[in-house]
Structure formats: C-alpha cells, structure tokens
PDB file of C-alpha atoms and ligand atoms in Angstrom:
ATOM      1  CA  MET V  20     -60.937  90.579  36.134  1.00 88.00           C
ATOM      2  CA  SER V  21     -60.738  88.539  32.946  1.00 95.00           C
ATOM      3  CA  ILE V  22     -60.047  90.565  29.833  1.00 97.00           C
ATOM      4  CA  ILE V  23     -62.255  88.241  27.788  1.00 97.00           C
ATOM      5  CA  GLU V  24     -65.169  86.367  29.229  1.00 98.00           C
ATOM      6  CA  VAL V  25     -67.294  84.240  26.916  1.00 98.00           C
ATOM      7  CA  LYS V  26     -70.284  82.606  28.571  1.00 98.00           C
ATOM      8  CA  LYS V  27     -72.318  79.875  26.912  1.00 98.00           C
ATOM      9  CA  LEU V  28     -71.915  81.559  23.552  1.00 98.00           C
ATOM     10  CA  ILE V  29     -74.068  80.361  20.700  1.00 98.00           C
ATOM     11  CA  HIS V  30     -73.862  81.806  17.221  1.00 98.00           C
ATOM     12  CA  ASP V  31     -76.380  80.853  14.561  1.00 97.00           C
ATOM     13  CA  TYR V  32     -75.952  82.153  11.016  1.00 96.00           C
ATOM     14  CA  LEU V  33     -79.384  82.715   9.569  1.00 93.00           C
ATOM     15  CA  ARG V  34     -80.317  82.502   5.927  1.00 90.00           C
ATOM     16  CA  TYR V  35     -83.297  84.489   4.798  1.00 91.00           C
ATOM     17  CA  GLY V  36     -85.653  83.645   1.961  1.00 88.00           C
ATOM     18  CA  GLU V  37     -87.036  86.163  -0.528  1.00 89.00           C
ATOM     19  CA  ASP V  38     -89.992  86.884   1.720  1.00 89.00           C
ATOM     20  CA  GLY V  39     -87.580  87.990   4.446  1.00 88.00           C
ATOM     21  CA  ARG V  40     -88.301  85.018   6.638  1.00 91.00           C
ATOM     22  CA  VAL V  41     -85.591  82.819   8.127  1.00 88.00           C
ATOM     23  CA  GLU V  42     -85.122  79.916   5.733  1.00 89.00           C
ATOM     24  CA  SER V  43     -82.447  78.023   7.603  1.00 91.00           C
ATOM     25  CA  SER V  44     -79.974  78.488  10.363  1.00 93.00           C
ATOM     26  CA  TYR V  45     -76.510  77.106  10.954  1.00 96.00           C
ATOM     27  CA  ARG V  46     -74.952  76.834  14.415  1.00 97.00           C
ATOM     28  CA  ALA V  47     -71.316  77.889  13.975  1.00 98.00           C
ATOM     29  CA  VAL V  48     -70.498  78.351  17.675  1.00 98.00           C
ATOM     30  CA  ASP V  49     -72.199  75.994  20.058  1.00 98.00           C
ATOM     31  CA  ASP V  50     -72.120  76.669  23.797  1.00 97.00           C
ATOM     32  CA  VAL V  51     -68.582  77.963  24.165  1.00 98.00           C
ATOM     33  CA  ASP V  52     -67.135  79.170  27.473  1.00 97.00           C
ATOM     34  CA  LEU V  53     -63.796  80.928  27.495  1.00 97.00           C
ATOM     35  CA  ASN V  54     -61.958  83.083  30.001  1.00 96.00           C
ATOM     36  CA  VAL V  55     -58.785  84.910  29.144  1.00 97.00           C
ATOM     37  CA  GLU V  56     -56.723  86.702  31.779  1.00 97.00           C
ATOM     38  CA  PRO V  57     -54.771  89.873  30.978  1.00 97.00           C
ATOM     39  CA  GLY V  58     -51.323  89.124  29.568  1.00 97.00           C
ATOM     40  CA  GLN V  59     -52.082  85.566  28.502  1.00 97.00           C
ATOM     41  CA  PHE V  60     -51.117  84.117  25.131  1.00 97.00           C
ATOM     42  CA  ILE V  61     -53.945  81.880  23.945  1.00 97.00           C
ATOM     43  CA  ALA V  62     -53.888  79.778  20.791  1.00 97.00           C
ATOM     44  CA  ILE V  63     -57.023  78.481  19.087  1.00 96.00           C
ATOM     45  CA  LEU V  64     -56.777  75.459  16.815  1.00 94.00           C
ATOM     46  CA  GLY V  65     -59.317  73.610  14.729  1.00 93.00           C
ATOM     47  CA  HIS V  66     -60.326  72.533  11.251  1.00 91.00           C
ATOM     48  CA  ASN V  67     -61.762  74.851   8.650  1.00 92.00           C
ATOM     49  CA  GLY V  68     -65.349  75.508   9.570  1.00 94.00           C
ATOM     50  CA  SER V  69     -64.947  74.696  13.267  1.00 95.00           C
ATOM     51  CA  GLY V  70     -66.124  78.174  14.262  1.00 97.00           C
ATOM     52  CA  LYS V  71     -62.813  79.878  15.073  1.00 96.00           C
ATOM     53  CA  SER V  72     -63.369  83.020  13.006  1.00 96.00           C
ATOM     54  CA  THR V  73     -66.941  83.295  14.209  1.00 97.00           C
ATOM     55  CA  LEU V  74     -65.722  83.177  17.806  1.00 97.00           C
ATOM     56  CA  ALA V  75     -62.995  85.734  17.008  1.00 97.00           C
ATOM     57  CA  LYS V  76     -65.536  88.137  15.559  1.00 96.00           C
ATOM     58  CA  HIS V  77     -67.416  88.070  18.835  1.00 97.00           C
ATOM     59  CA  LEU V  78     -64.333  89.260  20.670  1.00 96.00           C
ATOM     60  CA  ASN V  79     -64.605  92.731  19.235  1.00 92.00           C
ATOM     61  CA  ALA V  80     -68.309  92.855  18.604  1.00 95.00           C
ATOM     62  CA  ILE V  81     -68.237  92.378  14.837  1.00 95.00           C
ATOM     63  CA  LEU V  82     -70.822  89.693  15.607  1.00 97.00           C
ATOM     64  CA  LEU V  83     -73.266  89.588  18.518  1.00 97.00           C
ATOM     65  CA  PRO V  84     -74.389  86.481  20.398  1.00 98.00           C
ATOM     66  CA  THR V  85     -77.457  84.542  19.322  1.00 97.00           C
ATOM     67  CA  GLU V  86     -77.445  83.266  22.918  1.00 98.00           C
ATOM     68  CA  GLY V  87     -75.043  83.686  25.793  1.00 98.00           C
ATOM     69  CA  SER V  88     -72.758  86.639  26.289  1.00 98.00           C
ATOM     70  CA  VAL V  89     -69.315  88.033  25.650  1.00 98.00           C
ATOM     71  CA  PHE V  90     -67.575  90.529  27.917  1.00 98.00           C
ATOM     72  CA  VAL V  91     -64.462  92.370  26.792  1.00 97.00           C
ATOM     73  CA  ASP V  92     -62.668  94.130  29.635  1.00 96.00           C
ATOM     74  CA  GLY V  93     -65.903  93.840  31.578  1.00 96.00           C
ATOM     75  CA  LYS V  94     -68.032  95.388  28.818  1.00 97.00           C
ATOM     76  CA  ASP V  95     -70.922  93.441  27.340  1.00 98.00           C
ATOM     77  CA  THR V  96     -70.610  93.324  23.526  1.00 97.00           C
ATOM     78  CA  LYS V  97     -74.400  93.637  23.311  1.00 97.00           C
ATOM     79  CA  ASP V  98     -74.165  97.123  24.841  1.00 97.00           C
ATOM     80  CA  SER V  99     -73.982  99.293  21.705  1.00 95.00           C
ATOM     81  CA  GLU V 100     -72.746 102.283  23.697  1.00 96.00           C
ATOM     82  CA  LYS V 101     -69.602 100.338  24.550  1.00 95.00           C
ATOM     83  CA  LEU V 102     -68.826  99.388  20.953  1.00 94.00           C
ATOM     84  CA  TRP V 103     -65.886 101.771  20.487  1.00 90.00           C
ATOM     85  CA  ALA V 104     -64.425 100.998  23.882  1.00 92.00           C
ATOM     86  CA  ILE V 105     -64.599  97.290  23.014  1.00 95.00           C
ATOM     87  CA  ARG V 106     -63.036  97.734  19.574  1.00 92.00           C
ATOM     88  CA  GLN V 107     -60.276  99.812  21.094  1.00 90.00           C
ATOM     89  CA  CYS V 108     -59.594  97.214  23.747  1.00 94.00           C
ATOM     90  CA  ALA V 109     -59.505  94.217  21.406  1.00 95.00           C
ATOM     91  CA  GLY V 110     -57.797  94.833  18.054  1.00 93.00           C
ATOM     92  CA  MET V 111     -58.141  92.357  15.186  1.00 93.00           C
ATOM     93  CA  VAL V 112     -55.654  91.177  12.594  1.00 92.00           C
ATOM     94  CA  PHE V 113     -57.034  89.085   9.744  1.00 90.00           C
ATOM     95  CA  GLN V 114     -55.631  86.547   7.331  1.00 89.00           C
ATOM     96  CA  ASN V 115     -55.135  88.637   4.238  1.00 88.00           C
ATOM     97  CA  PRO V 116     -52.821  91.626   4.747  1.00 83.00           C
ATOM     98  CA  ASP V 117     -53.900  93.142   1.423  1.00 85.00           C
ATOM     99  CA  ASN V 118     -57.427  93.691   2.732  1.00 85.00           C
ATOM    100  CA  GLN V 119     -56.167  95.501   5.823  1.00 84.00           C
ATOM    101  CA  ILE V 120     -53.796  98.042   4.350  1.00 85.00           C
ATOM    102  CA  ILE V 121     -55.375 101.311   3.346  1.00 85.00           C
ATOM    103  CA  GLY V 122     -52.564 103.871   3.216  1.00 87.00           C
ATOM    104  CA  THR V 123     -50.265 104.445   0.234  1.00 91.00           C
ATOM    105  CA  VAL V 124     -47.290 104.910   2.554  1.00 95.00           C
ATOM    106  CA  VAL V 125     -46.520 102.641   5.512  1.00 96.00           C
ATOM    107  CA  ASP V 126     -46.574 105.339   8.229  1.00 94.00           C
ATOM    108  CA  GLU V 127     -49.858 106.793   6.932  1.00 95.00           C
ATOM    109  CA  ASP V 128     -51.377 103.371   7.075  1.00 94.00           C
ATOM    110  CA  VAL V 129     -50.355 102.837  10.696  1.00 95.00           C
ATOM    111  CA  ALA V 130     -51.676 106.322  11.585  1.00 95.00           C
ATOM    112  CA  PHE V 131     -55.112 105.524  10.208  1.00 93.00           C
ATOM    113  CA  GLY V 132     -56.475 103.760  13.308  1.00 90.00           C
ATOM    114  CA  PRO V 133     -55.401 106.336  15.908  1.00 92.00           C
ATOM    115  CA  GLU V 134     -56.557 109.160  13.585  1.00 92.00           C
ATOM    116  CA  ASN V 135     -60.007 107.597  13.462  1.00 89.00           C
ATOM    117  CA  MET V 136     -60.002 107.402  17.235  1.00 86.00           C
ATOM    118  CA  GLY V 137     -59.345 111.132  17.455  1.00 90.00           C
ATOM    119  CA  VAL V 138     -55.867 110.846  18.947  1.00 92.00           C
ATOM    120  CA  PRO V 139     -54.045 114.237  18.836  1.00 94.00           C
ATOM    121  CA  THR V 140     -51.584 114.642  15.928  1.00 93.00           C
ATOM    122  CA  GLU V 141     -48.422 114.741  18.045  1.00 94.00           C
ATOM    123  CA  GLU V 142     -49.383 111.588  19.862  1.00 94.00           C
ATOM    124  CA  ILE V 143     -50.219 109.854  16.576  1.00 95.00           C
ATOM    125  CA  LYS V 144     -46.616 110.357  15.464  1.00 95.00           C
ATOM    126  CA  GLU V 145     -45.362 108.762  18.654  1.00 93.00           C
ATOM    127  CA  ARG V 146     -47.748 105.845  18.327  1.00 93.00           C
ATOM    128  CA  VAL V 147     -46.796 105.231  14.687  1.00 96.00           C
ATOM    129  CA  GLU V 148     -43.129 105.146  15.648  1.00 94.00           C
ATOM    130  CA  GLU V 149     -43.807 102.858  18.596  1.00 91.00           C
ATOM    131  CA  GLY V 150     -46.009 100.528  16.511  1.00 91.00           C
ATOM    132  CA  LEU V 151     -43.545 100.240  13.635  1.00 94.00           C
ATOM    133  CA  LYS V 152     -40.577  99.740  15.953  1.00 91.00           C
ATOM    134  CA  THR V 153     -42.415  97.044  17.869  1.00 87.00           C
ATOM    135  CA  VAL V 154     -42.851  94.971  14.712  1.00 88.00           C
ATOM    136  CA  GLY V 155     -39.431  95.858  13.301  1.00 90.00           C
ATOM    137  CA  MET V 156     -40.767  97.893  10.362  1.00 93.00           C
ATOM    138  CA  TRP V 157     -39.601 101.406  11.303  1.00 95.00           C
ATOM    139  CA  GLU V 158     -37.040 101.551   8.467  1.00 96.00           C
ATOM    140  CA  TYR V 159     -39.869 100.984   6.018  1.00 97.00           C
ATOM    141  CA  ARG V 160     -42.008 103.901   7.223  1.00 96.00           C
ATOM    142  CA  HIS V 161     -41.709 105.839   3.932  1.00 97.00           C
ATOM    143  CA  HIS V 162     -42.178 102.804   1.707  1.00 96.00           C
ATOM    144  CA  SER V 163     -45.246 101.904  -0.311  1.00 95.00           C
ATOM    145  CA  PRO V 164     -47.023  98.916   1.291  1.00 93.00           C
ATOM    146  CA  ASN V 165     -47.526  97.386  -2.189  1.00 90.00           C
ATOM    147  CA  LYS V 166     -43.841  96.609  -2.491  1.00 90.00           C
ATOM    148  CA  LEU V 167     -43.555  94.804   0.832  1.00 93.00           C
ATOM    149  CA  SER V 168     -43.519  91.023   1.303  1.00 92.00           C
ATOM    150  CA  GLY V 169     -46.571  89.320   2.816  1.00 90.00           C
ATOM    151  CA  GLY V 170     -44.900  89.021   6.215  1.00 91.00           C
ATOM    152  CA  GLN V 171     -43.899  92.682   6.153  1.00 93.00           C
ATOM    153  CA  LYS V 172     -47.423  93.754   5.197  1.00 93.00           C
ATOM    154  CA  GLN V 173     -48.868  91.684   8.009  1.00 91.00           C
ATOM    155  CA  ARG V 174     -46.435  93.307  10.453  1.00 92.00           C
ATOM    156  CA  VAL V 175     -47.577  96.736   9.228  1.00 94.00           C
ATOM    157  CA  ALA V 176     -51.165  95.631   9.866  1.00 93.00           C
ATOM    158  CA  ILE V 177     -50.154  94.605  13.398  1.00 92.00           C
ATOM    159  CA  ALA V 178     -48.385  97.963  13.887  1.00 93.00           C
ATOM    160  CA  GLY V 179     -51.658  99.665  12.936  1.00 93.00           C
ATOM    161  CA  VAL V 180     -53.468  97.730  15.633  1.00 92.00           C
ATOM    162  CA  VAL V 181     -50.674  98.342  18.160  1.00 91.00           C
ATOM    163  CA  ALA V 182     -50.967 102.104  17.474  1.00 93.00           C
ATOM    164  CA  MET V 183     -54.506 101.972  18.828  1.00 91.00           C
ATOM    165  CA  HIS V 184     -53.106 100.748  22.164  1.00 90.00           C
ATOM    166  CA  PRO V 185     -55.315  97.689  22.554  1.00 94.00           C
ATOM    167  CA  LYS V 186     -55.040  95.561  25.678  1.00 96.00           C
ATOM    168  CA  CYS V 187     -55.728  92.511  23.576  1.00 96.00           C
ATOM    169  CA  ILE V 188     -55.010  91.526  19.966  1.00 96.00           C
ATOM    170  CA  VAL V 189     -56.922  88.788  18.199  1.00 96.00           C
ATOM    171  CA  LEU V 190     -55.029  87.391  15.211  1.00 95.00           C
ATOM    172  CA  ASP V 191     -57.165  85.231  12.928  1.00 95.00           C
ATOM    173  CA  GLU V 192     -54.797  83.007  10.921  1.00 93.00           C
ATOM    174  CA  PRO V 193     -52.409  85.922  10.358  1.00 90.00           C
ATOM    175  CA  THR V 194     -49.770  83.634   8.853  1.00 90.00           C
ATOM    176  CA  ALA V 195     -51.941  81.495   6.576  1.00 88.00           C
ATOM    177  CA  MET V 196     -50.909  83.336   3.421  1.00 84.00           C
ATOM    178  CA  LEU V 197     -47.245  83.756   4.322  1.00 84.00           C
ATOM    179  CA  ASP V 198     -44.043  81.872   3.556  1.00 85.00           C
ATOM    180  CA  PRO V 199     -42.066  80.375   6.482  1.00 87.00           C
ATOM    181  CA  VAL V 200     -39.928  83.513   6.882  1.00 86.00           C
ATOM    182  CA  GLY V 201     -42.996  85.768   6.949  1.00 84.00           C
ATOM    183  CA  ARG V 202     -44.682  83.414   9.393  1.00 86.00           C
ATOM    184  CA  SER V 203     -41.868  83.501  11.881  1.00 88.00           C
ATOM    185  CA  GLU V 204     -41.623  87.325  11.599  1.00 86.00           C
ATOM    186  CA  VAL V 205     -45.278  87.694  12.471  1.00 87.00           C
ATOM    187  CA  ILE V 206     -45.181  85.195  15.327  1.00 91.00           C
ATOM    188  CA  ARG V 207     -42.090  86.850  16.741  1.00 90.00           C
ATOM    189  CA  ALA V 208     -43.874  90.228  16.671  1.00 88.00           C
ATOM    190  CA  ALA V 209     -46.887  88.744  18.471  1.00 92.00           C
ATOM    191  CA  ARG V 210     -44.738  87.069  21.127  1.00 93.00           C
ATOM    192  CA  ARG V 211     -42.757  90.256  21.660  1.00 90.00           C
ATOM    193  CA  LEU V 212     -45.962  92.251  22.210  1.00 90.00           C
ATOM    194  CA  ASN V 213     -47.087  89.651  24.686  1.00 95.00           C
ATOM    195  CA  GLN V 214     -43.842  89.330  26.621  1.00 94.00           C
ATOM    196  CA  GLN V 215     -42.598  92.917  26.569  1.00 90.00           C
ATOM    197  CA  GLU V 216     -45.780  94.977  26.401  1.00 89.00           C
ATOM    198  CA  ASN V 217     -47.993  92.512  28.247  1.00 94.00           C
ATOM    199  CA  VAL V 218     -50.588  92.634  25.459  1.00 95.00           C
ATOM    200  CA  THR V 219     -53.032  89.725  25.651  1.00 97.00           C
ATOM    201  CA  ILE V 220     -52.747  87.658  22.474  1.00 97.00           C
ATOM    202  CA  ILE V 221     -55.343  85.354  20.987  1.00 97.00           C
ATOM    203  CA  LEU V 222     -53.793  83.577  18.027  1.00 97.00           C
ATOM    204  CA  ILE V 223     -55.890  81.465  15.693  1.00 96.00           C
ATOM    205  CA  THR V 224     -53.714  79.247  13.549  1.00 92.00           C
ATOM    206  CA  HIS V 225     -53.382  75.822  12.051  1.00 83.00           C
ATOM    207  CA  TYR V 226     -49.605  75.778  12.237  1.00 86.00           C
ATOM    208  CA  MET V 227     -48.731  73.596  15.211  1.00 84.00           C
ATOM    209  CA  GLU V 228     -45.295  75.095  15.707  1.00 83.00           C
ATOM    210  CA  GLU V 229     -46.940  78.474  16.413  1.00 89.00           C
ATOM    211  CA  VAL V 230     -48.929  76.989  19.255  1.00 90.00           C
ATOM    212  CA  ILE V 231     -46.211  75.553  21.451  1.00 89.00           C
ATOM    213  CA  TYR V 232     -45.416  78.926  23.067  1.00 89.00           C
ATOM    214  CA  ALA V 233     -48.995  79.597  24.133  1.00 96.00           C
ATOM    215  CA  ASP V 234     -50.042  79.624  27.791  1.00 96.00           C
ATOM    216  CA  ARG V 235     -53.160  77.741  26.786  1.00 97.00           C
ATOM    217  CA  VAL V 236     -54.390  75.979  23.676  1.00 96.00           C
ATOM    218  CA  ILE V 237     -58.078  75.749  22.838  1.00 96.00           C
ATOM    219  CA  VAL V 238     -59.059  73.116  20.292  1.00 95.00           C
ATOM    220  CA  MET V 239     -62.349  73.730  18.507  1.00 95.00           C
ATOM    221  CA  ASP V 240     -64.389  71.157  16.643  1.00 95.00           C
ATOM    222  CA  GLN V 241     -67.821  71.676  15.103  1.00 95.00           C
ATOM    223  CA  GLY V 242     -68.434  74.894  17.003  1.00 97.00           C
ATOM    224  CA  LYS V 243     -67.509  73.432  20.383  1.00 97.00           C
ATOM    225  CA  VAL V 244     -64.402  73.495  22.547  1.00 97.00           C
ATOM    226  CA  LEU V 245     -63.069  69.966  22.158  1.00 95.00           C
ATOM    227  CA  MET V 246     -60.065  70.310  24.469  1.00 95.00           C
ATOM    228  CA  GLN V 247     -58.117  72.939  26.276  1.00 95.00           C
ATOM    229  CA  GLY V 248     -54.970  73.028  28.328  1.00 96.00           C
ATOM    230  CA  THR V 249     -51.292  73.854  28.118  1.00 96.00           C
ATOM    231  CA  PRO V 250     -49.650  72.878  24.831  1.00 95.00           C
ATOM    232  CA  ARG V 251     -48.094  69.904  26.624  1.00 93.00           C
ATOM    233  CA  GLU V 252     -51.428  68.732  28.010  1.00 95.00           C
ATOM    234  CA  VAL V 253     -53.192  69.069  24.676  1.00 94.00           C
ATOM    235  CA  PHE V 254     -50.439  67.472  22.616  1.00 93.00           C
ATOM    236  CA  SER V 255     -50.218  64.557  25.040  1.00 92.00           C
ATOM    237  CA  ARG V 256     -53.575  63.457  23.664  1.00 93.00           C
ATOM    238  CA  VAL V 257     -52.220  62.427  20.267  1.00 91.00           C
ATOM    239  CA  GLU V 258     -54.656  59.578  19.609  1.00 91.00           C
ATOM    240  CA  GLU V 259     -57.681  61.703  20.470  1.00 93.00           C
ATOM    241  CA  LEU V 260     -56.462  64.522  18.233  1.00 91.00           C
ATOM    242  CA  LYS V 261     -55.873  62.041  15.406  1.00 90.00           C
ATOM    243  CA  GLU V 262     -59.418  60.717  15.784  1.00 91.00           C
ATOM    244  CA  HIS V 263     -60.614  64.229  15.071  1.00 89.00           C
ATOM    245  CA  ARG V 264     -58.184  64.467  12.133  1.00 88.00           C
ATOM    246  CA  LEU V 265     -56.182  67.139  13.912  1.00 88.00           C
ATOM    247  CA  ASP V 266     -52.433  67.408  13.648  1.00 85.00           C
ATOM    248  CA  VAL V 267     -49.815  67.600  16.339  1.00 88.00           C
ATOM    249  CA  PRO V 268     -46.339  69.104  15.909  1.00 88.00           C
ATOM    250  CA  GLN V 269     -44.085  66.763  13.882  1.00 90.00           C
ATOM    251  CA  ILE V 270     -41.659  66.307  16.759  1.00 92.00           C
ATOM    252  CA  THR V 271     -44.550  65.408  19.090  1.00 92.00           C
ATOM    253  CA  MET V 272     -45.703  62.797  16.600  1.00 92.00           C
ATOM    254  CA  LEU V 273     -42.218  61.327  16.277  1.00 93.00           C
ATOM    255  CA  ALA V 274     -41.881  61.107  20.079  1.00 93.00           C
ATOM    256  CA  HIS V 275     -45.311  59.483  20.268  1.00 93.00           C
ATOM    257  CA  GLU V 276     -44.379  56.860  17.646  1.00 93.00           C
ATOM    258  CA  LEU V 277     -41.110  56.109  19.454  1.00 94.00           C
ATOM    259  CA  LYS V 278     -43.040  55.651  22.673  1.00 93.00           C
ATOM    260  CA  LYS V 279     -45.520  53.332  20.968  1.00 92.00           C
ATOM    261  CA  SER V 280     -42.628  51.256  19.666  1.00 93.00           C
ATOM    262  CA  GLY V 281     -41.543  50.664  23.253  1.00 93.00           C
ATOM    263  CA  LEU V 282     -39.221  53.503  24.241  1.00 92.00           C
ATOM    264  CA  ASP V 283     -39.845  55.073  27.650  1.00 92.00           C
ATOM    265  CA  ILE V 284     -40.451  58.621  26.373  1.00 93.00           C
ATOM    266  CA  ALA V 285     -42.634  61.228  28.126  1.00 91.00           C
ATOM    267  CA  ASP V 286     -45.927  62.371  26.608  1.00 89.00           C
ATOM    268  CA  GLY V 287     -46.352  65.803  25.070  1.00 88.00           C
ATOM    269  CA  ILE V 288     -42.841  66.396  23.731  1.00 93.00           C
ATOM    270  CA  LEU V 289     -42.932  69.804  21.998  1.00 93.00           C
ATOM    271  CA  THR V 290     -39.425  70.553  20.785  1.00 92.00           C
ATOM    272  CA  THR V 291     -36.404  68.788  19.294  1.00 93.00           C
ATOM    273  CA  GLU V 292     -34.394  69.666  22.416  1.00 94.00           C
ATOM    274  CA  GLU V 293     -36.927  67.925  24.655  1.00 93.00           C
ATOM    275  CA  LEU V 294     -36.851  64.798  22.523  1.00 94.00           C
ATOM    276  CA  VAL V 295     -33.041  64.755  22.525  1.00 95.00           C
ATOM    277  CA  GLN V 296     -33.071  65.083  26.332  1.00 94.00           C
ATOM    278  CA  GLU V 297     -35.512  62.214  26.658  1.00 93.00           C
ATOM    279  CA  LEU V 298     -33.431  59.998  24.369  1.00 94.00           C
ATOM    280  CA  GLU V 299     -30.262  60.808  26.327  1.00 94.00           C
ATOM    281  CA  ARG V 300     -32.033  60.105  29.590  1.00 92.00           C
ATOM    282  CA  ILE V 301     -33.197  56.631  28.546  1.00 90.00           C
ATOM    283  CA  ARG V 302     -29.834  55.775  26.989  1.00 84.00           C
ATOM    284  CA  ARG V 303     -28.123  56.159  30.362  1.00 80.00           C
TER     285      ARG V 303
HETATM  286  P1  LIG S  23     -63.285  78.622  10.879  1.00 70.28           P
HETATM  287  O1  LIG S  23     -62.778  80.012  11.072  1.00 70.28           O
HETATM  288  O2  LIG S  23     -62.941  77.698  12.002  1.00 70.28           O
HETATM  289  O3  LIG S  23     -62.889  78.056   9.560  1.00 70.28           O
HETATM  290  P2  LIG S  23     -65.898  79.877  10.647  1.00 70.28           P
HETATM  291  O4  LIG S  23     -66.192  80.511  11.946  1.00 70.28           O
HETATM  292  O5  LIG S  23     -65.417  80.749   9.554  1.00 70.28           O
HETATM  293  O6  LIG S  23     -64.878  78.665  10.902  1.00 70.28           O
HETATM  294  O7  LIG S  23     -67.178  79.112  10.120  1.00 70.28           O
HETATM  295  C1  LIG S  23     -67.910  78.201  10.922  1.00 70.28           C
HETATM  296  C2  LIG S  23     -69.099  77.702  10.114  1.00 70.28           C
HETATM  297  O8  LIG S  23     -70.004  78.783   9.877  1.00 70.28           O
HETATM  298  C3  LIG S  23     -68.719  77.161   8.748  1.00 70.28           C
HETATM  299  O9  LIG S  23     -69.496  76.031   8.483  1.00 70.28           O
HETATM  300  C4  LIG S  23     -69.064  78.293   7.795  1.00 70.28           C
HETATM  301  O10 LIG S  23     -69.464  77.786   6.549  1.00 70.28           O
HETATM  302  C5  LIG S  23     -70.236  78.950   8.503  1.00 70.28           C
HETATM  303  N1  LIG S  23     -70.235  80.399   8.208  1.00 70.28           N
HETATM  304  C6  LIG S  23     -69.216  81.251   8.386  1.00 70.28           C
HETATM  305  N2  LIG S  23     -69.569  82.510   8.049  1.00 70.28           N
HETATM  306  C7  LIG S  23     -70.853  82.450   7.633  1.00 70.28           C
HETATM  307  C8  LIG S  23     -71.791  83.419   7.156  1.00 70.28           C
HETATM  308  N3  LIG S  23     -71.467  84.701   7.056  1.00 70.28           N
HETATM  309  N4  LIG S  23     -73.043  82.964   6.830  1.00 70.28           N
HETATM  310  C9  LIG S  23     -73.364  81.668   6.955  1.00 70.28           C
HETATM  311  N5  LIG S  23     -72.534  80.706   7.398  1.00 70.28           N
HETATM  312  C10 LIG S  23     -71.295  81.075   7.743  1.00 70.28           C
HETATM  313 MG1  LIG S  24     -61.453  81.148   9.952  1.00 70.28          MG
END
C-alpha cells in the first residue's frame, strides 16, 4: 500500500468579502496525482507560488481538498476521526526553525510532541535520546535552543518529529534559511532517517544539489505536476526546465553546454565524478 496517495487533488484558496460571501478564489493545486511508497525519498521542486507548500499541507491534513482526495497510510484526510493518526504518521518540518521550537531546553523541546501524544514518561526519555542521536544533537540536550545555529535548530525540530515515530516526514524548504553548513547537516539527517530508519521522506527544496539523491523528483509549476522521474530523467530535460525558468544543478548545466558544443556527453549528468568519467571516456 502507498503511504501517500493523492488523487486528482484540487485546492482553491477562497477570499471572503465583508458579507461573508466568497469574493474570489485562487487555484493553488490543480489536479495533482501523487503516489509515494513506504521508504521512498521524494523531492519536490518548483518556483515560489507553484503550490508546493499547499500540497505539503494536505499530506498531514492541515488543509483539506477542495476536490479530489488524499490518503495517508490508507486514511482519508477528510475523515476527521483519523486526524491524529494522520498527523502521527506524517510529521512536518517547516522553513523557519524559530517558529517550531517551543522548549527552553533542547531535550524538553524534543519531548513536547510525544508528551502531547500521551506517550508514557519512560518511553519519552528513550524517544528524546533516539531523536537527538539520529540528528547528531545529543550532546546539546541541555542547551538552550536560542544559542544554537540555524542548522542545529532545524535538526532539533527534526528530532522532535522523529520522537513522534512518524512513518513519513514532510520537510517544506527546511534549508531555505540556513548557511551551506547548516543545509548539509539537515540533508544528511534526512538521508540518514531514510536510509537507516526507512522513514519516507518528502523534501521540498529549491536547492538542486539536495535533489540528486532522491528516488523521484516531482517538478511543480502553477499548481500542476510539470514533470516527474528520477533525478537523471528530470535533469536530462534541461531545455524544457529552462523554458519554465527552472534551474538544474550547475554540473548538469556544464555537461549540457559541453554536449551542445559538440562533445559526446551523456544527458542528465548529476555529479562532478560522472562528468569526469564521461570526459575520460570520450578522450580515449
Ligand atoms: P509554494 O510553496 O510553491 O511557494 P504555495 O503553496 O505557498 O506555493 O502557494 C501557491 C499559491 O497559493 C500562491 O500563489 C500563493 O500566493 C497562494 N496562497 C498560498 N497560501 C494562501 C492563503 N492562505 N490564502 C490565499 N492564497 C494563498
Ligand atoms: Mg512554500
């Protein structure tokens, strides 16, 4: 069974006038289908305003469909009785770590989620330890979150979600406010959760280098899925992506330009090593 199943999802944001009537509506997600299997690492790309966050908010029932449906671990998000089960299954990490940290000490903050779920005290301790160790923040358990770097705060936020034992974590531009070191810390934590704990990861980002490890990349444009495939498939379509003013990884672009200038280089080069291999191959 898919862990996430989105069927013909439409989301309209409505604006109401003073008389309480709908004044206008804006279609932010327009007929999106998406299936995610347990243990997959999915990346979602797209411009600002392409509907990524709106889609993400459907994955743990923060928003409900205008039309279509969303199933999380087989549970319909429209079924209000399943709300807590859905939220527990699909944890969310947002862009700004400062809005997600509540505790005055790191370990208290991580305990907050499981406490709210009614997890017994002894087990909370275990989960806090597990969560903080998973993201490499255990040594900071007695620190004040205020003094941490952005990347460290974001890892504490992830530990808090991990402590709720979700099957799936949706990260909505978790690295957008971080420096390169913080970004790689957060991505490493997400990949580790995926590879070692088999947690399904849905990563929304506009940093191309964060996408190349994904099992599948979904490109959104104006509320629709414009393309999807493996990173190599998607980044082979450089011209099409450029037409939609979307970036590709720098190394992919360089390989593409070399190919256009006449070198026999494969499409969809994702890493420096791959480009070096291609150049060595054609030199022989
Ligand atoms: P992204 O995350 O890709 O930047 P969003 O899902 O945040 O895109 O937004 C998609 C579109 O919906 C944008 O045009 C945005 O202005 C609009 N939008 C987002 N949130 C709201 C809201 N609460 N009310 C009305 N319009 C919204
Ligand atoms: Mg967004």
